[in-house]
Short mmCIF file of C-alpha atoms and ligand atoms in Angstrom, two decimals:
data_model
loop_
_atom_site.label_atom_id
_atom_site.label_comp_id
_atom_site.label_asym_id
_atom_site.label_seq_id
_atom_site.Cartn_x
_atom_site.Cartn_y
_atom_site.Cartn_z
CA UNK A 490 0.00 0.00 0.00
CA UNK A 491 1.21 3.47 -0.86
CA UNK A 492 1.99 6.09 1.70
CA UNK A 493 -1.15 8.17 2.28
CA UNK A 494 -2.21 11.12 4.41
CA UNK A 495 -5.73 10.52 5.67
CA UNK A 496 -8.04 12.91 7.49
CA UNK A 497 -10.05 10.80 9.95
CA UNK A 498 -13.34 12.09 11.37
CA UNK A 499 -15.02 10.67 14.45
CA UNK A 500 -18.30 11.89 15.88
CA UNK A 501 -19.20 9.66 18.78
CA UNK A 502 -22.15 8.90 20.97
CA UNK A 503 -21.54 11.91 23.24
CA UNK A 504 -22.76 14.20 20.42
CA UNK A 505 -20.22 16.78 21.58
CA UNK A 506 -18.59 17.47 18.25
CA UNK A 507 -16.33 15.97 15.64
CA UNK A 508 -12.76 14.83 16.25
CA UNK A 509 -10.40 15.36 13.32
CA UNK A 510 -7.05 13.59 13.02
CA UNK A 511 -4.72 14.03 10.07
CA UNK A 512 -2.50 10.95 9.99
CA UNK A 513 0.11 9.59 7.65
CA UNK A 514 0.14 5.84 7.05
CA UNK A 515 2.68 3.67 5.39
CA UNK A 516 2.84 -0.09 5.24
CA UNK A 517 6.20 -1.78 5.55
CA UNK A 518 6.90 -5.53 5.75
CA UNK A 519 3.31 -6.31 6.69
CA UNK A 520 3.33 -3.66 9.42
CA UNK A 521 1.50 -0.38 9.32
CA UNK A 522 3.43 2.65 10.51
CA UNK A 523 1.58 5.82 11.38
CA UNK A 524 2.41 9.36 12.29
CA UNK A 525 -0.30 11.67 13.54
CA UNK A 526 0.26 15.13 12.06
CA UNK A 527 -2.67 17.03 13.58
CA UNK A 528 -5.59 16.58 15.94
CA UNK A 529 -8.44 18.86 16.97
CA UNK A 530 -12.02 18.57 18.23
CA UNK A 531 -14.59 20.92 16.70
CA UNK A 532 -17.59 21.26 19.02
CA UNK A 533 -21.07 21.25 17.59
CA UNK A 534 -23.06 24.49 18.02
CA UNK A 535 -25.59 24.12 20.83
CA UNK A 536 -28.58 24.25 18.43
CA UNK A 537 -27.11 21.43 16.38
CA UNK A 538 -26.30 19.38 19.45
CA UNK A 539 -29.86 19.78 20.74
CA UNK A 540 -31.30 18.77 17.37
CA UNK A 541 -29.08 15.70 17.29
CA UNK A 542 -30.24 14.73 20.79
CA UNK A 543 -33.78 14.67 19.37
CA UNK A 544 -32.79 12.75 16.26
CA UNK A 545 -31.33 9.85 18.22
CA UNK A 546 -34.75 9.25 19.81
CA UNK A 547 -37.17 6.81 18.12
CA UNK A 548 -39.65 9.69 17.70
CA UNK A 549 -37.43 11.37 15.08
CA UNK A 550 -39.01 11.58 11.63
CA UNK A 551 -37.49 10.55 8.32
CA UNK A 552 -37.65 14.12 6.84
CA UNK A 553 -35.63 15.40 9.81
CA UNK A 554 -33.05 12.63 9.60
CA UNK A 555 -32.69 12.94 5.84
CA UNK A 556 -32.12 16.70 6.08
CA UNK A 557 -29.62 16.27 8.91
CA UNK A 558 -27.69 13.77 6.79
CA UNK A 559 -26.90 16.61 4.38
CA UNK A 560 -26.36 19.30 7.03
CA UNK A 561 -23.91 17.10 8.94
CA UNK A 562 -22.06 16.41 5.69
CA UNK A 563 -21.51 20.17 5.47
CA UNK A 564 -20.47 20.41 9.12
CA UNK A 565 -17.93 17.60 8.68
CA UNK A 566 -16.60 19.19 5.48
CA UNK A 567 -16.10 22.50 7.33
CA UNK A 568 -14.23 20.65 10.08
CA UNK A 569 -11.91 19.14 7.44
CA UNK A 570 -11.28 22.56 5.87
CA UNK A 571 -10.58 24.12 9.27
CA UNK A 572 -8.25 21.29 10.26
CA UNK A 573 -6.27 21.69 7.04
CA UNK A 574 -5.81 25.41 7.75
CA UNK A 575 -4.81 24.90 11.38
CA UNK A 576 -2.43 22.07 10.55
CA UNK A 577 -0.67 24.31 8.02
CA UNK A 578 -0.90 21.51 5.47
CA UNK A 579 -2.16 22.07 1.93
CA UNK A 580 -5.39 20.56 0.69
CA UNK A 581 -3.41 18.65 -1.93
CA UNK A 582 -1.48 16.92 0.84
CA UNK A 583 -4.64 15.11 1.98
CA UNK A 584 -5.23 11.94 -0.03
CA UNK A 585 -8.43 10.80 1.61
CA UNK A 586 -11.10 11.82 4.12
CA UNK A 587 -12.41 8.93 6.21
CA UNK A 588 -15.56 9.61 8.19
CA UNK A 589 -17.34 7.49 10.78
CA UNK A 590 -20.53 9.57 10.63
CA UNK A 591 -22.99 10.20 13.41
CA UNK A 592 -24.82 7.14 14.66
CA UNK A 593 -28.52 7.92 14.71
CA UNK A 594 -29.83 4.43 15.20
CA UNK A 595 -28.32 1.02 15.83
CA UNK A 596 -30.39 -2.12 16.32
CA UNK A 597 -28.70 -5.41 15.64
CA UNK A 598 -31.22 -7.60 17.43
CA UNK A 599 -33.21 -10.30 15.69
CA UNK A 600 -36.92 -9.77 16.08
CA UNK A 601 -38.37 -13.18 15.33
CA UNK A 602 -41.95 -11.94 15.54
CA UNK A 603 -41.43 -9.47 12.67
CA UNK A 604 -40.36 -11.06 9.37
CA UNK A 605 -39.86 -7.62 7.84
CA UNK A 606 -37.36 -6.50 10.49
CA UNK A 607 -33.61 -6.55 9.80
CA UNK A 608 -30.51 -5.86 11.86
CA UNK A 609 -29.63 -2.29 11.04
CA UNK A 610 -27.35 0.62 11.77
CA UNK A 611 -27.46 4.21 10.54
CA UNK A 612 -24.59 6.70 10.49
CA UNK A 613 -25.32 10.05 8.86
CA UNK A 614 -23.25 12.99 7.54
CA UNK A 615 -23.35 12.21 3.85
CA UNK A 616 -20.00 11.30 2.34
CA UNK A 617 -20.99 12.66 -1.10
CA UNK A 618 -21.50 16.06 0.53
CA UNK A 619 -18.11 15.86 2.28
CA UNK A 620 -16.38 14.87 -0.98
CA UNK A 621 -18.13 17.61 -2.94
CA UNK A 622 -17.50 20.39 -0.40
CA UNK A 623 -13.88 19.49 0.30
CA UNK A 624 -12.90 18.27 -3.15
CA UNK A 625 -11.22 15.29 -1.45
CA UNK A 626 -12.14 11.64 -2.07
CA UNK A 627 -14.10 10.46 0.96
CA UNK A 628 -14.71 7.03 2.43
CA UNK A 629 -17.33 6.34 5.09
CA UNK A 630 -20.32 4.27 6.20
CA UNK A 631 -18.17 1.44 7.51
CA UNK A 632 -20.55 -0.37 9.85
CA UNK A 633 -23.17 -1.43 7.30
CA UNK A 634 -20.87 -3.89 5.51
CA UNK A 635 -20.12 -5.73 8.73
CA UNK A 636 -23.84 -5.92 9.55
CA UNK A 637 -24.43 -7.24 6.01
CA UNK A 638 -22.29 -10.28 6.89
CA UNK A 639 -24.09 -10.98 10.14
CA UNK A 640 -21.90 -8.82 12.38
CA UNK A 641 -22.98 -6.30 15.00
CA UNK A 642 -21.28 -3.49 13.03
CA UNK A 643 -19.50 -2.63 16.28
CA UNK A 644 -17.06 -2.34 17.85
CA UNK A 645 -14.74 -1.52 14.94
CA UNK A 646 -11.83 -0.04 16.92
CA UNK A 647 -10.53 -3.51 17.98
CA UNK A 648 -9.37 -4.19 14.44
CA UNK A 649 -7.08 -1.17 14.70
CA UNK A 650 -6.01 -2.12 18.23
CA UNK A 651 -5.01 -5.52 16.94
CA UNK A 652 -3.23 -4.08 13.90
CA UNK A 653 -1.28 -1.41 15.79
CA UNK A 654 -0.86 -2.55 19.40
CA UNK A 655 -0.68 -6.34 19.77
CA UNK A 656 2.53 -7.37 21.45
CA UNK A 657 4.82 -10.40 21.43
CA UNK A 658 5.92 -9.65 24.98
CA UNK A 659 2.79 -8.86 26.99
CA UNK A 660 -0.96 -9.22 27.08
CA UNK A 661 -2.74 -5.87 26.80
CA UNK A 662 -6.22 -4.44 27.15
CA UNK A 663 -7.12 -1.21 25.35
CA UNK A 664 -10.11 0.64 26.74
CA UNK A 665 -12.01 3.57 25.29
CA UNK A 666 -14.21 5.50 27.69
CA UNK A 667 -16.48 7.56 25.46
CA UNK A 668 -20.25 7.75 25.85
CA UNK A 669 -20.05 3.97 26.20
CA UNK A 670 -16.97 2.10 27.46
CA UNK A 671 -15.48 -0.60 25.33
CA UNK A 672 -12.46 -2.82 25.64
CA UNK A 673 -10.18 -4.80 23.35
CA UNK A 674 -8.37 -7.75 24.88
CA UNK A 675 -5.10 -8.60 23.13
CA UNK A 676 -3.50 -11.67 24.72
CA UNK A 677 0.28 -11.97 24.27
CA UNK A 678 1.18 -13.01 20.70
CA UNK A 679 -2.49 -13.11 19.82
CA UNK A 680 -3.86 -13.95 16.41
CA UNK A 681 -6.88 -12.21 14.91
CA UNK A 682 -9.23 -14.89 16.15
CA UNK A 683 -7.92 -14.61 19.75
CA UNK A 684 -8.98 -10.97 20.14
CA UNK A 685 -11.96 -10.32 22.38
CA UNK A 686 -13.72 -7.01 22.28
CA UNK A 687 -17.01 -5.65 23.51
CA UNK A 688 -18.76 -2.78 25.24
CA UNK A 689 -18.60 -3.07 29.02
CA UNK A 690 -21.50 -0.63 29.55
CA UNK A 691 -21.94 3.09 30.17
CA UNK A 692 -18.85 5.31 30.06
CA UNK A 693 -19.69 9.00 30.30
CA UNK A 694 -23.20 8.97 28.89
CA UNK A 695 -25.17 8.53 32.13
CA UNK A 696 -22.76 10.80 34.04
CA UNK A 697 -23.21 13.56 31.45
CA UNK A 698 -26.99 13.33 31.69
CA UNK A 699 -26.94 13.35 35.52
CA UNK A 700 -24.75 16.47 35.52
CA UNK A 701 -27.18 18.06 33.07
CA UNK A 702 -30.10 17.36 35.46
CA UNK A 703 -28.11 18.48 38.50
CA UNK A 704 -27.16 21.80 36.92
CA UNK A 705 -30.55 22.39 35.25
CA UNK A 706 -28.93 22.22 31.85
CA UNK A 707 -26.02 24.56 32.64
CA UNK A 708 -23.36 21.81 32.51
CA UNK A 709 -22.97 18.86 30.16
CA UNK A 710 -20.29 16.83 31.89
CA UNK A 711 -18.55 16.48 35.22
CA UNK A 712 -15.44 18.56 34.65
CA UNK A 713 -12.48 16.64 36.12
CA UNK A 714 -14.92 14.63 38.22
CA UNK A 715 -15.41 17.60 40.56
CA UNK A 716 -19.06 16.83 41.31
CA UNK A 717 -18.58 13.08 41.80
CA UNK A 718 -15.79 13.88 44.23
CA UNK A 719 -18.16 15.90 46.43
CA UNK A 720 -20.70 13.07 46.66
CA UNK A 721 -20.78 9.74 48.40
CA UNK A 722 -21.49 6.45 46.61
CA UNK A 723 -24.78 4.89 47.69
CA UNK A 724 -23.70 1.23 47.90
CA UNK A 725 -27.19 -0.20 48.02
CA UNK A 726 -28.31 1.60 44.87
CA UNK A 727 -25.01 0.76 43.16
CA UNK A 728 -25.62 -2.96 43.83
CA UNK A 729 -29.06 -2.59 42.34
CA UNK A 730 -27.70 -0.81 39.25
CA UNK A 731 -25.08 -3.52 38.79
CA UNK A 732 -27.83 -6.12 38.40
CA UNK A 733 -28.78 -4.73 34.95
CA UNK A 734 -28.89 -7.78 32.61
CA UNK A 735 -26.46 -6.26 30.10
CA UNK A 736 -23.47 -6.76 32.42
CA UNK A 737 -24.25 -10.49 32.70
CA UNK A 738 -24.43 -11.07 28.93
CA UNK A 739 -21.60 -13.05 27.37
CA UNK A 740 -19.51 -11.21 24.77
CA UNK A 741 -19.44 -10.38 21.90
CA UNK A 742 -21.97 -7.72 22.85
CA UNK A 743 -22.49 -4.07 22.09
CA UNK A 744 -24.75 -1.41 23.47
CA UNK A 745 -25.49 2.26 23.09
CA UNK A 746 -27.84 5.14 23.60
CA UNK A 747 -30.83 2.80 23.23
CA UNK A 748 -29.93 1.10 26.53
CA UNK A 749 -27.90 3.71 28.46
CA UNK A 750 -29.05 6.99 26.91
CA UNK A 751 -30.81 10.13 28.04
CA UNK A 752 -34.18 8.45 28.63
CA UNK A 753 -32.66 5.75 30.84
CA UNK A 754 -30.72 8.46 32.70
CA UNK A 755 -33.95 10.35 33.32
CA UNK A 756 -35.61 7.22 34.72
CA UNK A 757 -32.60 6.48 36.95
CA UNK A 758 -32.46 10.07 38.23
CA UNK A 759 -36.13 9.75 39.23
CA UNK A 760 -35.52 6.31 40.79
CA UNK A 761 -32.78 7.79 42.98
CA UNK A 762 -35.09 10.61 43.98
CA UNK A 763 -37.72 8.09 45.06
CA UNK A 764 -35.05 6.27 47.07
CA UNK A 765 -34.23 9.56 48.82
CA UNK A 766 -30.66 9.76 47.49
CA UNK A 767 -29.38 13.36 47.44
CA UNK A 768 -28.43 14.74 44.03
CA UNK A 769 -24.68 14.93 44.50
CA UNK A 770 -24.60 11.30 45.71
CA UNK A 771 -26.48 10.28 42.56
CA UNK A 772 -23.58 11.65 40.47
CA UNK A 773 -21.02 9.84 42.65
CA UNK A 774 -22.99 6.58 42.34
CA UNK A 775 -23.53 6.73 38.59
CA UNK A 776 -19.79 7.45 38.18
CA UNK A 777 -19.04 4.41 40.36
CA UNK A 778 -21.32 2.35 38.10
CA UNK A 779 -19.09 3.16 35.11
CA UNK A 780 -15.96 2.34 37.13
CA UNK A 781 -17.33 -0.95 38.50
CA UNK A 782 -18.69 -2.30 35.21
CA UNK A 783 -15.43 -1.51 33.43
CA UNK A 784 -13.28 -3.00 36.21
CA UNK A 785 -15.48 -6.11 36.30
CA UNK A 786 -15.02 -6.58 32.57
CA UNK A 787 -11.23 -6.10 32.79
CA UNK A 788 -10.98 -8.56 35.69
CA UNK A 789 -12.60 -11.28 33.58
CA UNK A 790 -9.43 -11.30 31.48
CA UNK A 791 -6.43 -10.44 33.65
CA UNK A 792 -5.68 -14.00 34.72
CA UNK A 793 -7.33 -15.94 31.91
CA UNK A 794 -5.55 -13.95 29.19
CA UNK A 795 -2.44 -13.08 31.23
CA UNK A 796 -2.91 -9.33 30.89
CA UNK A 797 -0.18 -7.03 32.19
CA UNK A 798 -0.98 -3.64 30.66
CA UNK A 799 -4.14 -1.51 30.42
CA UNK A 800 -4.25 1.55 28.13
CA UNK A 801 -7.12 4.02 28.34
CA UNK A 802 -8.38 6.50 25.75
CA UNK A 803 -11.49 8.65 25.31
CA UNK A 804 -12.92 11.55 27.29
CA UNK A 805 -13.28 9.41 30.43
CA UNK A 806 -9.52 9.60 30.95
CA UNK A 807 -10.12 13.22 32.06
CA UNK A 808 -12.39 12.15 34.93
CA UNK A 809 -10.04 11.15 37.78
CA UNK A 810 -12.87 9.84 39.97
CA UNK A 811 -13.98 7.43 37.27
CA UNK A 812 -10.37 6.42 36.52
CA UNK A 813 -9.29 6.02 40.16
CA UNK A 814 -12.50 4.04 40.71
CA UNK A 815 -11.41 1.53 38.07
CA UNK A 816 -7.81 1.42 39.24
CA UNK A 817 -8.65 0.67 42.86
CA UNK A 818 -10.79 -2.28 41.83
CA UNK A 819 -7.97 -3.88 39.82
CA UNK A 820 -4.92 -5.85 40.99
CA UNK A 821 -2.15 -3.28 41.62
CA UNK A 822 0.53 -5.10 39.63
CA UNK A 823 -1.18 -4.05 36.39
CA UNK A 824 0.29 -1.18 34.37
CA UNK A 825 -2.55 1.31 34.00
CA UNK A 826 -1.89 4.23 31.65
CA UNK A 827 -3.41 6.31 28.87
CA UNK A 828 -2.73 5.49 25.21
CA UNK A 829 -0.39 8.52 25.17
CA UNK A 830 2.22 5.98 26.28
CA UNK A 831 1.63 4.05 23.06
CA UNK A 832 2.22 7.20 21.00
CA UNK A 833 -1.44 7.94 20.36
CA UNK A 834 -3.10 10.82 22.20
CA UNK A 835 -6.01 9.54 24.27
CA UNK A 836 -8.43 12.09 22.79
CA UNK A 837 -7.30 11.45 19.22
CA UNK A 838 -7.41 7.67 19.20
CA UNK A 839 -10.80 7.02 17.59
CA UNK A 840 -10.28 9.62 14.84
CA UNK A 841 -6.90 8.04 14.04
CA UNK A 842 -8.53 4.62 14.02
CA UNK A 843 -11.14 5.71 11.48
CA UNK A 844 -8.36 7.21 9.37
CA UNK A 845 -6.69 3.78 9.46
CA UNK A 846 -9.90 1.90 8.59
CA UNK A 847 -10.31 4.28 5.64
CA UNK A 848 -6.69 3.78 4.53
CA UNK A 849 -7.21 0.01 4.51
CA UNK A 850 -10.67 0.10 2.91
CA UNK A 851 -9.53 2.47 0.18
CA UNK A 852 -6.66 0.08 -0.60
CA UNK A 853 -9.07 -2.87 -0.72
CA UNK A 854 -7.82 -4.53 2.46
CA UNK A 855 -10.29 -6.14 4.81
CA UNK A 856 -10.78 -4.01 7.89
CA UNK A 857 -13.36 -5.70 10.11
CA UNK A 858 -12.62 -8.12 12.91
CA UNK A 859 -15.15 -10.98 13.00
CA UNK A 860 -13.96 -12.02 16.47
CA UNK A 861 -15.13 -8.63 17.76
CA UNK A 862 -18.28 -8.01 15.75
CA UNK A 863 -19.53 -11.57 15.28
CA UNK A 864 -19.46 -11.18 11.48
CA UNK A 865 -19.32 -14.45 9.57
CA UNK A 866 -16.35 -13.32 7.43
CA UNK A 867 -13.73 -10.63 6.89
CA UNK A 868 -14.89 -7.87 4.56
CA UNK A 869 -13.75 -4.51 3.24
CA UNK A 870 -15.86 -1.92 5.01
CA UNK A 871 -16.48 1.56 3.63
CA UNK A 872 -18.16 3.26 0.66
CA UNK A 873 -16.27 5.76 -1.44
CA UNK A 874 -17.39 9.12 -2.87
CA UNK A 875 -14.84 10.29 -5.43
N1 LIG B 424 -12.18 17.37 31.50
C1 LIG B 424 -13.08 16.42 31.55
N2 LIG B 424 -13.56 16.00 32.75
C2 LIG B 424 -14.49 15.02 32.83
N3 LIG B 424 -15.02 14.40 31.77
C3 LIG B 424 -14.59 14.78 30.55
C4 LIG B 424 -13.59 15.80 30.37
N4 LIG B 424 -13.38 15.93 29.04
C5 LIG B 424 -14.20 15.04 28.41
N5 LIG B 424 -14.93 14.35 29.31
C6 LIG B 424 -15.95 13.34 29.07
O1 LIG B 424 -15.71 12.71 27.83
C7 LIG B 424 -16.89 12.73 27.02
C8 LIG B 424 -16.49 12.74 25.56
O2 LIG B 424 -15.73 11.61 25.32
P1 LIG B 424 -15.41 11.09 23.86
O3 LIG B 424 -15.20 12.26 22.97
O4 LIG B 424 -14.34 10.08 24.01
O5 LIG B 424 -16.78 10.37 23.52
P2 LIG B 424 -17.40 9.96 22.14
O6 LIG B 424 -16.32 9.72 21.14
O7 LIG B 424 -18.47 10.91 21.80
O8 LIG B 424 -18.09 8.58 22.53
P3 LIG B 424 -17.96 7.09 21.93
O9 LIG B 424 -16.54 6.74 21.89
O10 LIG B 424 -18.75 6.28 22.92
O11 LIG B 424 -18.64 7.13 20.61
C9 LIG B 424 -17.64 13.97 27.47
O12 LIG B 424 -19.01 13.86 27.19
C10 LIG B 424 -17.33 13.98 28.96
O13 LIG B 424 -18.23 13.18 29.65
C1 LIG B 425 -23.07 1.80 16.62
C2 LIG B 425 -22.05 2.68 17.24
O1 LIG B 425 -21.89 3.83 16.84
N1 LIG B 425 -21.33 2.11 18.22
C3 LIG B 425 -20.25 2.82 18.89
C4 LIG B 425 -20.71 3.26 20.26
O2 LIG B 425 -19.73 4.09 20.87
C5 LIG B 425 -18.86 3.26 21.63
C6 LIG B 425 -19.38 1.87 21.39
O3 LIG B 425 -20.76 2.16 21.13
C7 LIG B 425 -18.77 1.19 20.16
O4 LIG B 425 -19.40 -0.06 20.01
C8 LIG B 425 -19.01 1.97 18.88
O5 LIG B 425 -17.96 2.83 18.52
C9 LIG B 425 -16.60 2.54 18.50
C10 LIG B 425 -15.88 3.69 17.90
C11 LIG B 425 -16.24 1.25 17.76
O6 LIG B 425 -16.90 0.89 16.79
O7 LIG B 425 -15.24 0.63 18.10
#
């Protein structure tokens, strides 16, 4: 594969904006080398964010979603243009834009009682619009191809984790704490089929919503865990929360806004009120839920897969209460760091990953990981707008 500079775009479940990474890839002796040249997050305007919050609810209408598909294409194109200016690169330097898109709906369950239902996933932010506005060939809409071969269409990051970070010396787990937390287990000297990867449960999504309720809409997240720190964890309610059936499911499994989104947060906030739990303790407890479910998932693998190193990425790395909560629940001989120590900035990781998936897809290399998604074969994910 030729050397390419790819502009990766990631807009995750937090609906906070779009991450842009400009990364150079080169493949040498079956290894892929990368150098990240630029990274920036471009926040969505509040009006847009609010509209997106409505569009991820089942009440959204097709005219609204269809229109947003085009508007988001424009927003993503502007982010690319801005990133090129700020990076001091030239447009001609960028060989490809690779966009994840905004997930609006994801339902990979089989509904036996409805013969007209299909597993489905929808990411919007039209790639034709991005290609047209930027003048750069654009690849996107990765998840659908994996779903088309019986996969869950998620998580896709484990393929990149396997490609870039598997080690001959040690077993590693890579964790991303975004809206949802997910982990990739890479046993020492693992082969593709040995990788295990799945969503452990809520990352920041429930915390963000609780902070929103607590502050009457003034705050969207718990900056540096300051609110959680002031509260006390209600152990009884935590135990109750931990009995949610999702945590007992065997992997591969994936989840999202449908199970741990704003509506669930609202119901939980009310439940805590009924139980007489003061507001600040609710934030501490919901933060502990994210820590416990992630630690529980990691602990399933430390001995079985001989794991020695844990690397964290995603916005959750900035919440020390959440992070310390995980750390204290794990054996203390584990190395526990951010992905910065692997040469990939913890905030930039997913955008770099989607740049990589685009690089591979564009060059006709398979880029899904059946062991992670449950797909029945390897495929080349991504559609291209020239
Ligand atoms: N300084 C901070 N203190 C506490 N939390 C933070 C801080 N910065 C970011 N976060 C958390 O990180 C979240 C954003 O994380 P990230 O951008 O990794 O998520 P995402 O990519 O949208 O989600 P996903 O990976 O699930 O699709 C914010 O909503 C917030 O909860
Ligand atoms: C359908 C969808 O957008 N899933 C996301 C979501 O956000 C986190 C988690 O749930 C993960 O499964 C996935 O994203 C990451 C980037 C992935 O595919 O690896």
